[in-house]
């Protein structure tokens, strides 16, 4: 049976049509009737549909009758495409044997195309290209095919040229999967060895773990062991993934992709990347698993209603279950009370987690401005990793500080080269290389401090290149830097949740912009509110939220009081989304918005 | 229906009546009232066209509504001490209609002999004969919607009259023998400077009216001004000028013999609008006509409760329903009534009295609002002394956020 299984994923730059192709594959293989097809079957979280991106890896099993007359099981494992989620891509790839590379016929290769292909090759996957969106007027499949051969060294002679949207060429893709993706190796006679690539929590079934079976067989009643911690339990149910649903089956054997439940209630037992084996007949050694990823961006997450603190902890624990890259630890803020300092892969990851907390767990949150992890070398020889700016030791105790830097690859058309180089320069970048991919496109390599790109670099990149630039980065290491803590005072009161670390030469500019931004965020009060930025107790910028001049209702028309009441209620309602700092009310979103400073440029 | 609400106390109770006349010549550029433009052609009493038919049908409906609803108030021994005919522009309809309508009210209800009976009129729609008929109908207070005496302002606001029309109308009102006259004025209109507003106020004072309502323009949704504003074409005075105009109005009128008794209302002592005070005092009123609002209060403690009703705002529905179509009916419990008592009562310069509050609600003002009051006194927006809570000048200027704090939940 093993040679009739194909485990594969689709990799692509964002918006090159990955989800649409996945939909078509599911549709064509007929596991679902057309009526059941919702627009994007794989992205079953509301959130993903709205954003049009894929966040959590998921899998679906379909049955395909190939032209050779045989029936194949195609396990499609979905991967996220955004740069923040490289780690998750990596998890999905480990469960696959091959990858379809989707390239947009008019856009060509983009920064994330490269990054994803390299990642797939690292995992020894067979990668075969598919040129998508050939129906667009601007499509130039020949040119893009050349690009793929030149830049990636992949053969494009047999590459299907398709339009996933129009349903053109999908059969070619399916045949290519059967032809190009190698069948899984491994034997069902060997001891059980399965890779956990994801898991979710279900209140009835407990933890549902998603596995790729490398060797052996697992079925109901099998006593399994998690190799990382030795936890053992008996399998209650096994099955595979229909589109958006779990379908139970008798057993999962070598090469299969499916799920296992064992009424595990403790969320901490199952770790993504761990190996599952049979307790009484264990495999010799665990799979390599995933390299631990370290969060790159930290911020404070607080419940708007402090009574919800335990709920927030619960929710974070549940999210962490299938998102090992999320880390958190309790912290307290004078301004915001009890909350958590959370670590994320990037800003999008932060946004996604925040939205999931708010939607799936019905929590109202206040999020503070995100920052990176700084290394503080103290004069007494101690080194601390700083994730919360408020904890910065006194300058007299600091020998020097280091900040993380990334190597960034930016692909841009020559037209916007100047604008993008200027942007990188403004963000303290050092150019490493500049290579022409073709006449009109350039691959720029820069070293940039992470702190300069986490907030709004991607947005700035897009707006300054009118969308004609793509971007990917990876952490390079730490470098010594002159850094300062910038404090914000609102109505003369220091607000710890607004402090952040800034490059020395940028302190004045940042402080000024922060004040300008805060003045726009804070509503008027009955009194003037000074907003100040300070470094080491010295005020370097100041703005004022002017008091209300006049805000009074004219008459009540013919005794229509309801209307007046509604207006006052609206005014009152607005206050609920506020945080009280001293006598000043600050909108909750302000804590995150203040650092998005490139808006006006 | 809701009006059959049983009242536990049977003592004499007073009632205000509001009658809505939704017709006007044309829509002003700032207007979001419930009004139907019917054009400038005089309403013919002889040849009945579409307009005449609609107006006649509407008045018939008003009379029915009065007839139907008054039974309840008669039974409960209510006496009417204020009647207010508002609009729209009530003076666009033939005065004989107003006369018959009031006749109907006097017949249906026990109206006190010294009741305040007001009508809103607009210059450019007034006829001498109408004014005489108003007098005969028992109307004793005329409210003139002049807004400004500056012709540029008037054109810009989309008013149909000029400064000259207004002066002529005012003279006619005096000639007809009216002794209680209000002028409705509007400041902070587009392009207005303090000087221009000052000249309107001086004109107004020179005429020696008994009452002045001075409202600042508010750009409401659905108005022509709102469209202009969205397009960035409305040049309103900047907020410092608007504040200056507002402050000047208060001091200038006070210096000239007027007492400011409510945020936007000024009167020669003794000439305060008794009808408008009902709104701020949580007194009862019955509204009849399209979109009209009513308020009823059952004062029995501890279950004091109020009822706010609004008629439908749809003309066809109103005419078809036998005037029973409500768009809203809301019962207010004690908590809500207390909120309203505060945010309405504090519009008055005298504010509210601790003793009256406690008598009405059976609980002390301090117990309910102590914390808010303390905060506001500290902020300088309210004052609480000798058992009286009232807003300061500053508090009046920022009344919206201040009053919003009296909403509980």
Coordinates of C-alpha atoms in Angstrom, one line a residue, chain A residues 524-527 546-573 575-576 580, chain B residues 32-33 184 215-216 218 220 239-240 242-243 246 263 279-280 285 293 308 328 336 339-340 343 347 379 394 396-401 404-405 407:
Chain A
X524 CA -9.5 64.7 24.9
X525 CA -10.1 65.1 28.6
X526 CA -11.4 67.9 30.7
X527 CA -7.9 69.1 31.2
X546 CA -5.7 69.7 24.4
X547 CA -8.6 69.7 26.8
X548 CA -12.1 69.7 25.3
X549 CA -13.0 73.1 24.2
X550 CA -16.7 72.6 24.0
X551 CA -18.8 69.5 23.8
X552 CA -22.4 70.2 24.5
X553 CA -25.6 69.1 23.0
X554 CA -28.0 71.7 21.6
X555 CA -31.7 71.2 22.2
X556 CA -33.9 68.2 22.7
X557 CA -36.2 68.2 19.8
X558 CA -39.8 68.0 20.9
X559 CA -38.8 66.1 24.1
X560 CA -37.0 63.3 22.2
X561 CA -34.8 62.3 25.1
X562 CA -34.0 58.8 23.8
X563 CA -31.8 60.4 21.1
X564 CA -29.9 62.3 23.7
X565 CA -29.5 59.3 25.9
X566 CA -28.1 57.3 23.0
X567 CA -25.5 60.0 22.4
X568 CA -24.4 60.0 26.0
X569 CA -24.4 56.2 26.1
X570 CA -22.1 56.2 23.1
X571 CA -19.8 58.5 24.9
X572 CA -19.8 56.3 27.9
X573 CA -19.3 53.1 25.8
X575 CA -14.7 54.8 27.8
X576 CA -14.9 51.1 28.3
X580 CA -7.1 54.4 33.4
Chain B
X32 CA -32.5 66.8 10.5
X33 CA -35.9 67.3 12.1
X184 CA -34.4 81.1 18.1
X215 CA -28.0 77.1 19.9
X216 CA -24.7 76.2 18.4
X218 CA -24.5 70.8 15.2
X220 CA -26.2 66.1 12.0
X239 CA -13.0 75.4 18.0
X240 CA -11.4 78.4 19.7
X242 CA -16.7 78.6 18.6
X243 CA -15.8 78.6 22.3
X246 CA -20.3 80.6 23.1
X263 CA -27.5 75.6 28.7
X279 CA -38.3 68.2 29.6
X280 CA -35.5 68.9 32.0
X285 CA -45.9 65.4 28.5
X293 CA -42.4 61.7 22.0
X308 CA -41.0 57.0 27.1
X328 CA -40.5 53.0 20.5
X336 CA -32.6 54.9 34.5
X339 CA -29.8 59.0 35.3
X340 CA -32.2 61.1 33.3
X343 CA -28.4 64.5 32.8
X347 CA -28.8 71.4 31.9
X379 CA -12.3 68.7 38.4
X394 CA -16.8 75.0 32.5
X396 CA -21.7 73.5 30.9
X397 CA -19.1 73.8 28.1
X398 CA -18.2 70.2 28.2
X399 CA -21.6 68.9 29.3
X400 CA -21.6 65.8 27.2
X401 CA -18.7 64.0 28.8
X404 CA -22.2 60.8 30.4
X405 CA -20.6 60.1 33.8
X407 CA -25.0 56.9 33.3

